[in-house]
Each structure stands twice: as C-alpha cells, then as structure tokens.
C-alpha cells in the first residue's frame, strides 16, 4: 500500500500480498482500476448506524483498524450502485492513553 496526498485528498495504491487476498481476487475478476472510494467521517459508529437505517448493507458489524491510523467500515457494493464504499475515522488517543514516550503534537 502506498498513499499519495493530492490537495486534501489521498490516493491509496493497493497491491495483492498473496494469491488468495481480496485484492488479488478483485484484480483477477475486474482487472486494474478503482477498487473503492473512501470518505472521512467524524463518528464512524454513528455513520454506520445512519447508513444502515437508510438501507445500505454493511460488510462488517463493527469498525476495524485499517491503514493510515484509521478505523474503517465498508458498505456492500450491491447497496451502493456497484461501488465499494469505505468509511474512515481518524484514531485519536487521549494523552493518558498513549504509551510512555509518545507525544501529542498540536500542529
């Protein structure tokens, strides 16, 4: 995985790490191209609940840890016009939750 910052957006390039990975299966079925689109959200659990209430099908019941220090959840492509949609929430730790030696920087 490689991330490229473009303005306020990021482009993530994905590659298969094994022949049976989800990315390898996607490439075998559909070829190279866009795999999914991601949206940053402030409260991933609330957003999952809201979207499920609107009829979208979630691929996971709870958010999981994803790349780039994010909690992630996905919407099933069949409920999103054929597009795999990812919800992303920045993982923010309170200072008392950080391991010794880590610092919180205020940019």
CSV table of C-alpha atoms in Angstrom, one decimal:
chain,number,residue,atom,x,y,z
A,1,UNK,CA,0.0,0.0,0.0
A,2,UNK,CA,1.2,3.5,-0.9
A,3,UNK,CA,-0.5,6.8,-0.1
A,4,UNK,CA,-0.2,9.9,-2.2
A,5,UNK,CA,-1.5,13.3,-0.9
A,6,UNK,CA,-3.3,15.3,-3.6
A,7,UNK,CA,-4.7,18.5,-2.0
A,8,UNK,CA,-6.9,17.5,0.8
A,9,UNK,CA,-7.4,14.0,-0.7
A,10,UNK,CA,-5.3,10.9,-0.6
A,11,UNK,CA,-4.9,8.3,-3.3
A,12,UNK,CA,-4.1,4.8,-2.0
A,13,UNK,CA,-2.4,2.3,-4.3
A,14,UNK,CA,-3.1,-1.3,-3.4
A,15,UNK,CA,-1.3,-4.4,-4.5
A,16,UNK,CA,-2.0,-8.1,-3.8
A,17,UNK,CA,0.1,-9.5,-1.0
A,18,UNK,CA,-0.9,-13.1,-1.7
A,19,UNK,CA,-2.7,-15.0,-4.5
A,20,UNK,CA,-5.8,-15.5,-2.3
A,21,UNK,CA,-6.1,-12.0,-0.9
A,22,UNK,CA,-9.2,-9.9,-1.5
A,23,UNK,CA,-7.1,-7.5,-3.8
A,24,UNK,CA,-5.8,-10.5,-5.9
A,25,UNK,CA,-9.4,-11.7,-6.3
A,26,UNK,CA,-10.6,-8.3,-7.3
A,27,UNK,CA,-7.8,-7.9,-9.9
A,28,UNK,CA,-8.4,-11.4,-11.3
A,29,UNK,CA,-12.1,-10.6,-11.7
A,30,UNK,CA,-12.1,-7.0,-12.8
A,31,UNK,CA,-8.6,-6.1,-13.7
A,32,UNK,CA,-6.7,-2.9,-12.8
A,33,UNK,CA,-8.7,0.1,-11.8
A,34,UNK,CA,-10.5,1.7,-8.9
A,35,UNK,CA,-11.1,-0.7,-6.1
A,36,UNK,CA,-13.1,1.6,-3.7
A,37,UNK,CA,-13.8,5.1,-2.6
A,38,UNK,CA,-13.4,6.3,1.0
A,39,UNK,CA,-15.0,9.0,3.0
A,40,UNK,CA,-13.6,10.6,6.2
A,41,UNK,CA,-16.2,10.7,9.0
A,42,UNK,CA,-16.0,12.1,12.5
A,43,UNK,CA,-18.1,9.3,14.2
A,44,UNK,CA,-17.9,6.0,12.3
A,45,UNK,CA,-20.3,4.2,14.5
A,46,UNK,CA,-23.0,6.8,14.2
A,47,UNK,CA,-22.4,7.0,10.4
A,48,UNK,CA,-22.7,3.2,10.1
A,49,UNK,CA,-26.0,3.3,12.0
A,50,UNK,CA,-27.3,6.1,9.9
A,51,UNK,CA,-26.4,4.5,6.6
A,52,UNK,CA,-27.8,1.1,7.7
A,53,UNK,CA,-31.0,2.9,8.6
A,54,UNK,CA,-31.1,4.3,5.1
A,55,UNK,CA,-31.0,0.8,3.6
A,56,UNK,CA,-27.2,0.4,2.9
A,57,UNK,CA,-25.8,-3.0,3.7
A,58,UNK,CA,-22.6,-3.0,5.8
A,59,UNK,CA,-19.9,-5.6,5.2
A,60,UNK,CA,-18.8,-5.5,8.9
A,61,UNK,CA,-20.8,-5.0,12.0
A,62,UNK,CA,-18.1,-3.1,13.9
A,63,UNK,CA,-15.4,-0.8,12.7
A,64,UNK,CA,-11.9,-2.4,12.4
A,65,UNK,CA,-8.4,-1.0,12.4
A,66,UNK,CA,-7.4,-0.1,8.8
A,67,UNK,CA,-4.4,1.5,7.2
A,68,UNK,CA,-3.1,5.0,7.9
A,69,UNK,CA,-4.2,5.1,11.6
A,70,UNK,CA,-7.9,4.8,10.8
A,71,UNK,CA,-10.9,2.9,11.9
A,72,UNK,CA,-12.7,1.6,8.8
A,73,UNK,CA,-16.0,0.0,7.8
A,74,UNK,CA,-17.3,-0.9,4.3
A,75,UNK,CA,-20.7,-0.7,2.5
A,76,UNK,CA,-21.6,-3.6,0.3
A,77,UNK,CA,-21.2,-2.6,-3.4
A,78,UNK,CA,-24.7,-4.0,-4.2
A,79,UNK,CA,-26.3,-1.4,-2.0
A,80,UNK,CA,-24.1,1.4,-3.3
A,81,UNK,CA,-24.6,1.3,-7.0
A,82,UNK,CA,-21.8,-1.2,-7.5
A,83,UNK,CA,-19.2,0.8,-5.7
A,84,UNK,CA,-17.3,-0.5,-2.6
A,85,UNK,CA,-17.5,2.4,-0.1
A,86,UNK,CA,-15.2,2.8,2.9
A,87,UNK,CA,-15.9,4.9,5.9
A,88,UNK,CA,-12.7,6.1,7.7
A,89,UNK,CA,-12.3,7.7,11.1
A,90,UNK,CA,-9.0,9.0,12.4
A,91,UNK,CA,-7.9,7.1,15.5
A,92,UNK,CA,-7.3,9.7,18.2
A,93,UNK,CA,-5.9,8.8,21.5
A,94,UNK,CA,-6.2,10.9,24.6
A,95,UNK,CA,-2.8,11.8,26.2
A,96,UNK,CA,-3.3,9.4,29.1
A,97,UNK,CA,-3.9,6.5,26.6
A,98,UNK,CA,-0.6,7.0,24.8
A,99,UNK,CA,2.3,4.7,25.6
A,100,UNK,CA,5.3,6.2,27.5
A,101,UNK,CA,7.5,8.1,25.1
A,102,UNK,CA,4.7,9.1,22.7
A,103,UNK,CA,3.9,12.8,22.5
A,104,UNK,CA,0.9,14.6,21.3
A,105,UNK,CA,1.8,17.3,18.8
A,106,UNK,CA,-0.5,20.2,18.3
A,107,UNK,CA,0.0,21.4,14.7
